[in-house]
Amino acid sequence: MKKKILIVEDEPILSDLLFQFLNEEGFEVKMAQTAEEGIKRAKEFFPDLILLDILLPGKSGYEFLLEIKKDEKLSLVPVIVLSNLGQEEEIQKSLSLGAKEHLIKANLTLEEIVKKIKEIIDQEKF
Amino acid sequence: MFQFKLQNEDFELILDSISDGVLILDNSKKIIFVNKGFCEIFSLDKEIIGQKFEKLLDFEQAKKLFFLLGSELKETERKELQVKDDLFLEVSCKTIKKGEEPLAILILVHDISKAKMVDKLKTQFVSVSAHQLRTPLSGMKWSIEYLLKGKAGSISTKQQQLLEKVFQLINEMTIIVHQLLQVARAEEGKISLNLKKSDLLEILYSAISLYEAEMKRKKIKFQIQLPKEKLPKIRLDPEYMGLVFQALLDNAIKYNREGGEVEIALFLEKKEIKVAIRDTGIGIPEKEKPLIFSRFYRATNAQKMVPSGSGTGLFLSKVIIEGHQGKIWFESEEGKGTTFYFTLPIL
């Protein structure tokens, strides 16, 4: 069965590229442009992993992490923060709010992101 | 010729008309004069005249000035002092002599809050711009990657070569943005080192590997000298130390002549490891030596030889090495070459 990924990203060019690439890599992908929409989608879609941006219109990615923590089922879904914020305290904040990883978009290729996604989904199996 | 002598009250009038703070003490450290500017900066009044310097301890803000200069009133030249969240001062303290005899002690205080604020805004601007630049860079990088993988249709060999070049340039730009962010962080005093026991040689070799191709292209004779004893692992931040090696190697190669030499030597000393990176490059002009570690500064001969460059490498290296409680310095002769040294304590 295809693994399900939810992308929460407001920049269309980035979310479109991620969407296409992940689709072609065999994932089932859904997108959301805001944290609020992301929560709604996550509840309907119940993904295997969430790719989350931090700087979003309205609620931030950090608030998204806080929200899903409160939901018994969603709190189990692994989240990779994929942001262009990358200072030490920003990374620490993501991790302390429960994200599995905090990655900097500009430093990674799509292929490296997919590798990371697979690694984390594999870890979650056990 | 017209001449007149100023009376004491004239001096007071003149000194009261400037916004800088002036405080004068006699040799027994008794306050003999204070101007209006000083009173305003430190929220006190002229009744302090006649009191000992220690009296400043009774005033919340002036207390900080006392701690800066100490009861011995040490000679100070334009030292920065933060008195409140939004009040930054530059303080100088000097003994005035009449012939050989000390006459009085002069304390000058200049409000630099506005300049600090502008500097802070500038730093924030660099930080925000760097973050903003990363988004289009990610978009470009991923799009090119997508094209290179042939996912948007097949591409010719020539197109492939050009796209690979663009991909490489995007990566270079990403590094520059990263460096700009680090500089902005360092300016805000926010560089936070993640210290862990690490192998300095491993970090050095990984930095060298980035420059092997460039050294080959420039026919640089490269040598590395290690101490006989095995280097102990020391507490450092591997990522930041990598940046220091990269900055120093980059300069040693970039500003070297074709067929020149680069030599790295490591010394194991009692309490520290010393690293020397020697090159046979253009050297640093004598006049510019004091400026070489300044942020964004590039020596004039370096700018001439390589017009592009951010001037952040040495500034960051200094911040990083000092953050590790080490020291960094250099010896250089224009036209002959430069050796950068730094030490790291064995902790």
PDB file of C-alpha atoms in Angstrom, chain B residues 66-332:
ATOM      1  CA  PHE B  66      31.757  52.120  38.444  1.00  0.00           C
ATOM      2  CA  PHE B  67      31.963  48.371  37.764  1.00  0.00           C
ATOM      3  CA  LEU B  68      33.425  49.013  34.319  1.00  0.00           C
ATOM      4  CA  LEU B  69      36.227  51.249  35.555  1.00  0.00           C
ATOM      5  CA  GLY B  70      36.733  49.710  38.986  1.00  0.00           C
ATOM      6  CA  SER B  71      37.673  51.640  42.125  1.00  0.00           C
ATOM      7  CA  GLU B  72      41.193  52.048  40.700  1.00  0.00           C
ATOM      8  CA  LEU B  73      39.714  53.896  37.687  1.00  0.00           C
ATOM      9  CA  LYS B  74      41.638  52.023  35.047  1.00  0.00           C
ATOM     10  CA  GLU B  75      42.607  53.798  31.846  1.00  0.00           C
ATOM     11  CA  THR B  76      39.945  53.041  29.249  1.00  0.00           C
ATOM     12  CA  GLU B  77      39.618  53.975  25.610  1.00  0.00           C
ATOM     13  CA  ARG B  78      36.128  53.970  24.067  1.00  0.00           C
ATOM     14  CA  LYS B  79      34.855  50.907  25.849  1.00  0.00           C
ATOM     15  CA  GLU B  80      31.232  49.947  25.276  1.00  0.00           C
ATOM     16  CA  LEU B  81      28.856  49.877  28.216  1.00  0.00           C
ATOM     17  CA  GLN B  82      25.203  48.887  28.172  1.00  0.00           C
ATOM     18  CA  VAL B  83      23.406  50.756  30.896  1.00  0.00           C
ATOM     19  CA  LYS B  84      19.801  49.923  30.047  1.00  0.00           C
ATOM     20  CA  ASP B  85      18.057  47.905  27.338  1.00  0.00           C
ATOM     21  CA  ASP B  86      18.123  50.890  25.025  1.00  0.00           C
ATOM     22  CA  LEU B  87      21.064  52.860  26.404  1.00  0.00           C
ATOM     23  CA  PHE B  88      24.546  52.102  25.111  1.00  0.00           C
ATOM     24  CA  LEU B  89      27.555  54.225  25.975  1.00  0.00           C
ATOM     25  CA  GLU B  90      31.141  54.531  24.906  1.00  0.00           C
ATOM     26  CA  VAL B  91      33.332  55.259  27.917  1.00  0.00           C
ATOM     27  CA  SER B  92      36.867  56.637  28.082  1.00  0.00           C
ATOM     28  CA  CYS B  93      38.856  57.235  31.230  1.00  0.00           C
ATOM     29  CA  LYS B  94      42.151  59.059  31.207  1.00  0.00           C
ATOM     30  CA  THR B  95      44.584  60.496  33.733  1.00  0.00           C
ATOM     31  CA  ILE B  96      45.433  64.085  32.846  1.00  0.00           C
ATOM     32  CA  LYS B  97      49.037  64.987  33.633  1.00  0.00           C
ATOM     33  CA  LYS B  98      50.694  68.337  34.130  1.00  0.00           C
ATOM     34  CA  GLY B  99      54.241  67.571  33.106  1.00  0.00           C
ATOM     35  CA  GLU B 100      54.933  64.298  34.902  1.00  0.00           C
ATOM     36  CA  GLU B 101      52.505  64.938  37.749  1.00  0.00           C
ATOM     37  CA  PRO B 102      48.979  63.525  37.588  1.00  0.00           C
ATOM     38  CA  LEU B 103      46.552  66.401  37.734  1.00  0.00           C
ATOM     39  CA  ALA B 104      43.099  64.858  37.462  1.00  0.00           C
ATOM     40  CA  ILE B 105      41.152  61.924  36.086  1.00  0.00           C
ATOM     41  CA  LEU B 106      38.776  62.587  33.217  1.00  0.00           C
ATOM     42  CA  ILE B 107      35.832  60.339  32.361  1.00  0.00           C
ATOM     43  CA  LEU B 108      34.097  60.908  29.038  1.00  0.00           C
ATOM     44  CA  VAL B 109      30.810  59.249  28.194  1.00  0.00           C
ATOM     45  CA  HIS B 110      29.317  59.249  24.707  1.00  0.00           C
ATOM     46  CA  ASP B 111      25.807  57.987  23.968  1.00  0.00           C
ATOM     47  CA  ILE B 112      25.987  55.484  21.069  1.00  0.00           C
ATOM     48  CA  SER B 113      22.444  54.114  21.416  1.00  0.00           C
ATOM     49  CA  LYS B 114      21.338  55.465  18.035  1.00  0.00           C
ATOM     50  CA  ALA B 115      24.308  53.945  16.223  1.00  0.00           C
ATOM     51  CA  LYS B 116      23.695  50.644  18.019  1.00  0.00           C
ATOM     52  CA  MET B 117      20.063  50.713  16.989  1.00  0.00           C
ATOM     53  CA  VAL B 118      20.981  51.321  13.318  1.00  0.00           C
ATOM     54  CA  ASP B 119      23.508  48.506  13.545  1.00  0.00           C
ATOM     55  CA  LYS B 120      20.910  46.195  15.033  1.00  0.00           C
ATOM     56  CA  LEU B 121      18.452  47.044  12.261  1.00  0.00           C
ATOM     57  CA  LYS B 122      21.157  46.405   9.697  1.00  0.00           C
ATOM     58  CA  THR B 123      21.888  43.031  11.253  1.00  0.00           C
ATOM     59  CA  GLN B 124      18.203  42.159  11.349  1.00  0.00           C
ATOM     60  CA  PHE B 125      17.896  43.197   7.722  1.00  0.00           C
ATOM     61  CA  VAL B 126      20.738  40.871   6.728  1.00  0.00           C
ATOM     62  CA  SER B 127      19.178  38.071   8.748  1.00  0.00           C
ATOM     63  CA  VAL B 128      15.682  38.521   7.272  1.00  0.00           C
ATOM     64  CA  SER B 129      17.041  38.939   3.726  1.00  0.00           C
ATOM     65  CA  ALA B 130      19.099  35.776   4.059  1.00  0.00           C
ATOM     66  CA  HIS B 131      16.036  33.840   5.189  1.00  0.00           C
ATOM     67  CA  GLN B 132      13.993  35.301   2.366  1.00  0.00           C
ATOM     68  CA  LEU B 133      16.667  34.376  -0.164  1.00  0.00           C
ATOM     69  CA  ARG B 134      16.556  30.753   0.862  1.00  0.00           C
ATOM     70  CA  THR B 135      13.004  30.237  -0.411  1.00  0.00           C
ATOM     71  CA  PRO B 136      13.679  31.155  -4.063  1.00  0.00           C
ATOM     72  CA  LEU B 137      16.975  29.273  -3.816  1.00  0.00           C
ATOM     73  CA  SER B 138      15.115  26.119  -2.731  1.00  0.00           C
ATOM     74  CA  GLY B 139      12.671  26.560  -5.619  1.00  0.00           C
ATOM     75  CA  MET B 140      15.487  26.968  -8.144  1.00  0.00           C
ATOM     76  CA  LYS B 141      17.470  24.071  -6.741  1.00  0.00           C
ATOM     77  CA  TRP B 142      14.557  21.658  -6.757  1.00  0.00           C
ATOM     78  CA  SER B 143      13.395  22.751 -10.222  1.00  0.00           C
ATOM     79  CA  ILE B 144      16.857  22.202 -11.720  1.00  0.00           C
ATOM     80  CA  GLU B 145      17.121  18.857  -9.938  1.00  0.00           C
ATOM     81  CA  TYR B 146      13.744  17.906 -11.416  1.00  0.00           C
ATOM     82  CA  LEU B 147      14.900  18.883 -14.906  1.00  0.00           C
ATOM     83  CA  LEU B 148      18.258  17.116 -14.503  1.00  0.00           C
ATOM     84  CA  LYS B 149      16.512  13.891 -13.610  1.00  0.00           C
ATOM     85  CA  GLY B 150      14.680  14.125 -16.914  1.00  0.00           C
ATOM     86  CA  LYS B 151      11.345  14.163 -15.129  1.00  0.00           C
ATOM     87  CA  ALA B 152      10.127  17.077 -17.233  1.00  0.00           C
ATOM     88  CA  GLY B 153      11.208  15.475 -20.513  1.00  0.00           C
ATOM     89  CA  SER B 154      14.551  14.472 -21.968  1.00  0.00           C
ATOM     90  CA  ILE B 155      17.343  17.029 -22.185  1.00  0.00           C
ATOM     91  CA  SER B 156      20.376  17.231 -24.447  1.00  0.00           C
ATOM     92  CA  THR B 157      23.957  16.780 -23.210  1.00  0.00           C
ATOM     93  CA  LYS B 158      24.590  20.500 -23.633  1.00  0.00           C
ATOM     94  CA  GLN B 159      21.433  21.347 -21.659  1.00  0.00           C
ATOM     95  CA  GLN B 160      22.492  18.853 -19.000  1.00  0.00           C
ATOM     96  CA  GLN B 161      25.920  20.541 -18.670  1.00  0.00           C
ATOM     97  CA  LEU B 162      24.391  23.992 -18.382  1.00  0.00           C
ATOM     98  CA  LEU B 163      21.851  22.858 -15.818  1.00  0.00           C
ATOM     99  CA  GLU B 164      24.580  21.194 -13.769  1.00  0.00           C
ATOM    100  CA  LYS B 165      26.483  24.487 -13.775  1.00  0.00           C
ATOM    101  CA  VAL B 166      23.379  26.358 -12.608  1.00  0.00           C
ATOM    102  CA  PHE B 167      22.857  23.747  -9.885  1.00  0.00           C
ATOM    103  CA  GLN B 168      26.435  24.254  -8.691  1.00  0.00           C
ATOM    104  CA  LEU B 169      26.001  28.048  -8.680  1.00  0.00           C
ATOM    105  CA  ILE B 170      22.814  27.747  -6.636  1.00  0.00           C
ATOM    106  CA  ASN B 171      24.729  25.689  -4.090  1.00  0.00           C
ATOM    107  CA  GLU B 172      27.446  28.339  -3.961  1.00  0.00           C
ATOM    108  CA  MET B 173      24.819  31.011  -3.404  1.00  0.00           C
ATOM    109  CA  THR B 174      23.277  28.921  -0.629  1.00  0.00           C
ATOM    110  CA  ILE B 175      26.668  28.836   1.115  1.00  0.00           C
ATOM    111  CA  ILE B 176      27.010  32.637   0.823  1.00  0.00           C
ATOM    112  CA  VAL B 177      23.547  33.101   2.305  1.00  0.00           C
ATOM    113  CA  HIS B 178      24.499  30.724   5.121  1.00  0.00           C
ATOM    114  CA  GLN B 179      27.650  32.748   5.809  1.00  0.00           C
ATOM    115  CA  LEU B 180      25.691  36.013   5.811  1.00  0.00           C
ATOM    116  CA  LEU B 181      23.330  34.543   8.351  1.00  0.00           C
ATOM    117  CA  GLN B 182      26.233  33.429  10.525  1.00  0.00           C
ATOM    118  CA  VAL B 183      27.713  36.933  10.386  1.00  0.00           C
ATOM    119  CA  ALA B 184      24.384  38.441  11.379  1.00  0.00           C
ATOM    120  CA  ARG B 185      24.196  35.941  14.254  1.00  0.00           C
ATOM    121  CA  ALA B 186      27.712  36.727  15.361  1.00  0.00           C
ATOM    122  CA  GLU B 187      26.888  40.440  15.326  1.00  0.00           C
ATOM    123  CA  GLU B 188      23.901  39.783  17.557  1.00  0.00           C
ATOM    124  CA  GLY B 189      26.200  37.783  19.805  1.00  0.00           C
ATOM    125  CA  LYS B 190      24.035  34.756  19.123  1.00  0.00           C
ATOM    126  CA  ILE B 191      26.538  32.247  17.791  1.00  0.00           C
ATOM    127  CA  SER B 192      25.898  29.204  19.903  1.00  0.00           C
ATOM    128  CA  LEU B 193      28.530  26.512  19.794  1.00  0.00           C
ATOM    129  CA  ASN B 194      27.588  22.902  20.100  1.00  0.00           C
ATOM    130  CA  LEU B 195      30.737  21.627  21.818  1.00  0.00           C
ATOM    131  CA  LYS B 196      31.541  17.939  21.784  1.00  0.00           C
ATOM    132  CA  LYS B 197      34.727  15.867  21.931  1.00  0.00           C
ATOM    133  CA  SER B 198      35.873  15.870  18.322  1.00  0.00           C
ATOM    134  CA  ASP B 199      38.781  14.944  16.141  1.00  0.00           C
ATOM    135  CA  LEU B 200      40.300  18.157  14.787  1.00  0.00           C
ATOM    136  CA  LEU B 201      42.209  16.271  12.070  1.00  0.00           C
ATOM    137  CA  GLU B 202      39.050  14.718  10.727  1.00  0.00           C
ATOM    138  CA  ILE B 203      37.507  18.180  10.372  1.00  0.00           C
ATOM    139  CA  LEU B 204      40.684  19.478   8.730  1.00  0.00           C
ATOM    140  CA  TYR B 205      40.840  16.641   6.190  1.00  0.00           C
ATOM    141  CA  SER B 206      37.225  17.090   5.289  1.00  0.00           C
ATOM    142  CA  ALA B 207      37.876  20.820   4.637  1.00  0.00           C
ATOM    143  CA  ILE B 208      40.979  19.997   2.569  1.00  0.00           C
ATOM    144  CA  SER B 209      38.983  17.605   0.396  1.00  0.00           C
ATOM    145  CA  LEU B 210      36.783  20.533  -0.694  1.00  0.00           C
ATOM    146  CA  TYR B 211      39.823  22.331  -2.117  1.00  0.00           C
ATOM    147  CA  GLU B 212      41.758  19.474  -3.711  1.00  0.00           C
ATOM    148  CA  ALA B 213      40.426  20.192  -7.196  1.00  0.00           C
ATOM    149  CA  GLU B 214      41.166  23.907  -6.933  1.00  0.00           C
ATOM    150  CA  MET B 215      44.716  23.262  -5.650  1.00  0.00           C
ATOM    151  CA  LYS B 216      45.324  20.901  -8.543  1.00  0.00           C
ATOM    152  CA  ARG B 217      44.020  23.465 -11.007  1.00  0.00           C
ATOM    153  CA  LYS B 218      46.301  26.153  -9.565  1.00  0.00           C
ATOM    154  CA  LYS B 219      49.247  23.727  -9.258  1.00  0.00           C
ATOM    155  CA  ILE B 220      49.587  24.555  -5.557  1.00  0.00           C
ATOM    156  CA  LYS B 221      52.238  22.581  -3.657  1.00  0.00           C
ATOM    157  CA  PHE B 222      50.413  21.438  -0.574  1.00  0.00           C
ATOM    158  CA  GLN B 223      52.008  20.095   2.590  1.00  0.00           C
ATOM    159  CA  ILE B 224      50.710  19.090   5.950  1.00  0.00           C
ATOM    160  CA  GLN B 225      52.855  18.652   9.051  1.00  0.00           C
ATOM    161  CA  LEU B 226      51.559  16.801  12.054  1.00  0.00           C
ATOM    162  CA  PRO B 227      53.055  16.429  15.519  1.00  0.00           C
ATOM    163  CA  LYS B 228      54.668  13.098  16.406  1.00  0.00           C
ATOM    164  CA  GLU B 229      52.227  12.521  19.237  1.00  0.00           C
ATOM    165  CA  LYS B 230      48.621  11.645  18.486  1.00  0.00           C
ATOM    166  CA  LEU B 231      46.339  14.669  18.823  1.00  0.00           C
ATOM    167  CA  PRO B 232      43.815  14.285  21.629  1.00  0.00           C
ATOM    168  CA  LYS B 233      40.128  14.772  20.900  1.00  0.00           C
ATOM    169  CA  ILE B 234      39.087  18.187  22.123  1.00  0.00           C
ATOM    170  CA  ARG B 235      35.787  19.869  22.875  1.00  0.00           C
ATOM    171  CA  LEU B 236      34.735  21.886  19.869  1.00  0.00           C
ATOM    172  CA  ASP B 237      31.909  22.538  17.461  1.00  0.00           C
ATOM    173  CA  PRO B 238      32.760  20.484  14.346  1.00  0.00           C
ATOM    174  CA  GLU B 239      30.524  22.460  12.010  1.00  0.00           C
ATOM    175  CA  TYR B 240      31.902  25.850  13.007  1.00  0.00           C
ATOM    176  CA  MET B 241      35.502  24.576  13.092  1.00  0.00           C
ATOM    177  CA  GLY B 242      34.937  23.303   9.552  1.00  0.00           C
ATOM    178  CA  LEU B 243      33.985  26.860   8.569  1.00  0.00           C
ATOM    179  CA  VAL B 244      37.249  28.197  10.061  1.00  0.00           C
ATOM    180  CA  PHE B 245      39.391  25.720   8.109  1.00  0.00           C
ATOM    181  CA  GLN B 246      37.403  26.428   4.967  1.00  0.00           C
ATOM    182  CA  ALA B 247      37.803  30.208   5.342  1.00  0.00           C
ATOM    183  CA  LEU B 248      41.551  30.022   5.971  1.00  0.00           C
ATOM    184  CA  LEU B 249      42.206  27.457   3.235  1.00  0.00           C
ATOM    185  CA  ASP B 250      40.015  29.343   0.802  1.00  0.00           C
ATOM    186  CA  ASN B 251      42.072  32.507   1.343  1.00  0.00           C
ATOM    187  CA  ALA B 252      45.394  30.640   1.229  1.00  0.00           C
ATOM    188  CA  ILE B 253      44.496  29.177  -2.175  1.00  0.00           C
ATOM    189  CA  LYS B 254      42.428  31.964  -3.700  1.00  0.00           C
ATOM    190  CA  TYR B 255      45.022  34.679  -3.116  1.00  0.00           C
ATOM    191  CA  ASN B 256      48.022  32.490  -3.920  1.00  0.00           C
ATOM    192  CA  ARG B 257      50.003  32.576  -7.134  1.00  0.00           C
ATOM    193  CA  GLU B 258      49.879  29.750  -9.635  1.00  0.00           C
ATOM    194  CA  GLY B 259      52.353  27.086  -8.522  1.00  0.00           C
ATOM    195  CA  GLY B 260      52.514  28.621  -5.002  1.00  0.00           C
ATOM    196  CA  GLU B 261      52.676  26.820  -1.679  1.00  0.00           C
ATOM    197  CA  VAL B 262      50.201  26.132   1.089  1.00  0.00           C
ATOM    198  CA  GLU B 263      51.391  24.476   4.243  1.00  0.00           C
ATOM    199  CA  ILE B 264      49.355  23.469   7.257  1.00  0.00           C
ATOM    200  CA  ALA B 265      51.183  22.631  10.471  1.00  0.00           C
ATOM    201  CA  LEU B 266      49.690  21.404  13.717  1.00  0.00           C
ATOM    202  CA  PHE B 267      51.505  21.636  17.029  1.00  0.00           C
ATOM    203  CA  LEU B 268      50.588  19.855  20.192  1.00  0.00           C
ATOM    204  CA  GLU B 269      51.458  22.130  23.075  1.00  0.00           C
ATOM    205  CA  LYS B 270      50.998  21.722  26.794  1.00  0.00           C
ATOM    206  CA  LYS B 271      47.517  23.123  27.124  1.00  0.00           C
ATOM    207  CA  GLU B 272      46.506  23.765  23.556  1.00  0.00           C
ATOM    208  CA  ILE B 273      46.685  22.736  19.932  1.00  0.00           C
ATOM    209  CA  LYS B 274      48.188  25.336  17.632  1.00  0.00           C
ATOM    210  CA  VAL B 275      47.417  25.426  13.920  1.00  0.00           C
ATOM    211  CA  ALA B 276      49.394  27.386  11.334  1.00  0.00           C
ATOM    212  CA  ILE B 277      48.258  27.855   7.740  1.00  0.00           C
ATOM    213  CA  ARG B 278      50.982  29.368   5.582  1.00  0.00           C
ATOM    214  CA  ASP B 279      50.657  30.562   2.001  1.00  0.00           C
ATOM    215  CA  THR B 280      52.822  32.269  -0.589  1.00  0.00           C
ATOM    216  CA  GLY B 281      50.029  34.591  -1.710  1.00  0.00           C
ATOM    217  CA  ILE B 282      49.648  38.335  -2.070  1.00  0.00           C
ATOM    218  CA  GLY B 283      49.945  39.068   1.671  1.00  0.00           C
ATOM    219  CA  ILE B 284      48.160  41.750   3.661  1.00  0.00           C
ATOM    220  CA  PRO B 285      49.154  45.411   3.176  1.00  0.00           C
ATOM    221  CA  GLU B 286      50.710  46.818   6.347  1.00  0.00           C
ATOM    222  CA  LYS B 287      48.134  49.608   6.730  1.00  0.00           C
ATOM    223  CA  GLU B 288      45.217  47.218   6.447  1.00  0.00           C
ATOM    224  CA  LYS B 289      46.390  44.678   8.996  1.00  0.00           C
ATOM    225  CA  PRO B 290      44.323  46.109  11.889  1.00  0.00           C
ATOM    226  CA  LEU B 291      41.156  45.839   9.785  1.00  0.00           C
ATOM    227  CA  ILE B 292      41.555  42.342   8.456  1.00  0.00           C
ATOM    228  CA  PHE B 293      39.218  40.651  10.959  1.00  0.00           C
ATOM    229  CA  SER B 294      36.472  43.280  10.515  1.00  0.00           C
ATOM    230  CA  ARG B 295      33.127  42.193   9.184  1.00  0.00           C
ATOM    231  CA  PHE B 296      32.803  42.516   5.388  1.00  0.00           C
ATOM    232  CA  TYR B 297      36.347  43.918   5.131  1.00  0.00           C
ATOM    233  CA  ARG B 298      38.464  42.869   2.187  1.00  0.00           C
ATOM    234  CA  ALA B 299      42.048  44.056   1.709  1.00  0.00           C
ATOM    235  CA  THR B 300      42.497  46.277  -1.351  1.00  0.00           C
ATOM    236  CA  ASN B 301      44.952  43.883  -3.037  1.00  0.00           C
ATOM    237  CA  ALA B 302      42.548  40.968  -2.422  1.00  0.00           C
ATOM    238  CA  GLN B 303      39.696  42.924  -4.029  1.00  0.00           C
ATOM    239  CA  LYS B 304      41.880  43.655  -7.031  1.00  0.00           C
ATOM    240  CA  MET B 305      42.891  40.031  -7.487  1.00  0.00           C
ATOM    241  CA  VAL B 306      39.455  38.493  -6.849  1.00  0.00           C
ATOM    242  CA  PRO B 307      36.676  41.098  -7.198  1.00  0.00           C
ATOM    243  CA  SER B 308      33.947  38.863  -5.761  1.00  0.00           C
ATOM    244  CA  GLY B 309      34.055  37.832  -2.126  1.00  0.00           C
ATOM    245  CA  SER B 310      31.937  38.520   0.897  1.00  0.00           C
ATOM    246  CA  GLY B 311      34.599  39.533   3.439  1.00  0.00           C
ATOM    247  CA  THR B 312      33.011  37.355   6.077  1.00  0.00           C
ATOM    248  CA  GLY B 313      35.479  34.454   6.410  1.00  0.00           C
ATOM    249  CA  LEU B 314      38.071  35.997   8.722  1.00  0.00           C
ATOM    250  CA  PHE B 315      35.467  37.852  10.778  1.00  0.00           C
ATOM    251  CA  LEU B 316      33.601  34.597  11.396  1.00  0.00           C
ATOM    252  CA  SER B 317      36.822  32.682  12.048  1.00  0.00           C
ATOM    253  CA  LYS B 318      37.744  35.125  14.807  1.00  0.00           C
ATOM    254  CA  VAL B 319      34.301  34.937  16.407  1.00  0.00           C
ATOM    255  CA  ILE B 320      34.373  31.128  16.257  1.00  0.00           C
ATOM    256  CA  ILE B 321      37.932  30.678  17.560  1.00  0.00           C
ATOM    257  CA  GLU B 322      37.353  33.150  20.396  1.00  0.00           C
ATOM    258  CA  GLY B 323      34.081  31.370  21.130  1.00  0.00           C
ATOM    259  CA  HIS B 324      36.218  28.264  21.707  1.00  0.00           C
ATOM    260  CA  GLN B 325      38.436  30.260  24.114  1.00  0.00           C
ATOM    261  CA  GLY B 326      41.210  30.203  21.542  1.00  0.00           C
ATOM    262  CA  LYS B 327      43.254  32.919  19.866  1.00  0.00           C
ATOM    263  CA  ILE B 328      43.729  33.799  16.215  1.00  0.00           C
ATOM    264  CA  TRP B 329      46.437  36.006  14.680  1.00  0.00           C
ATOM    265  CA  PHE B 330      48.638  36.292  11.615  1.00  0.00           C
ATOM    266  CA  GLU B 331      52.000  37.279  10.225  1.00  0.00           C
ATOM    267  CA  SER B 332      52.067  38.689   6.748  1.00  0.00           C
TER     268      SER B 332
END
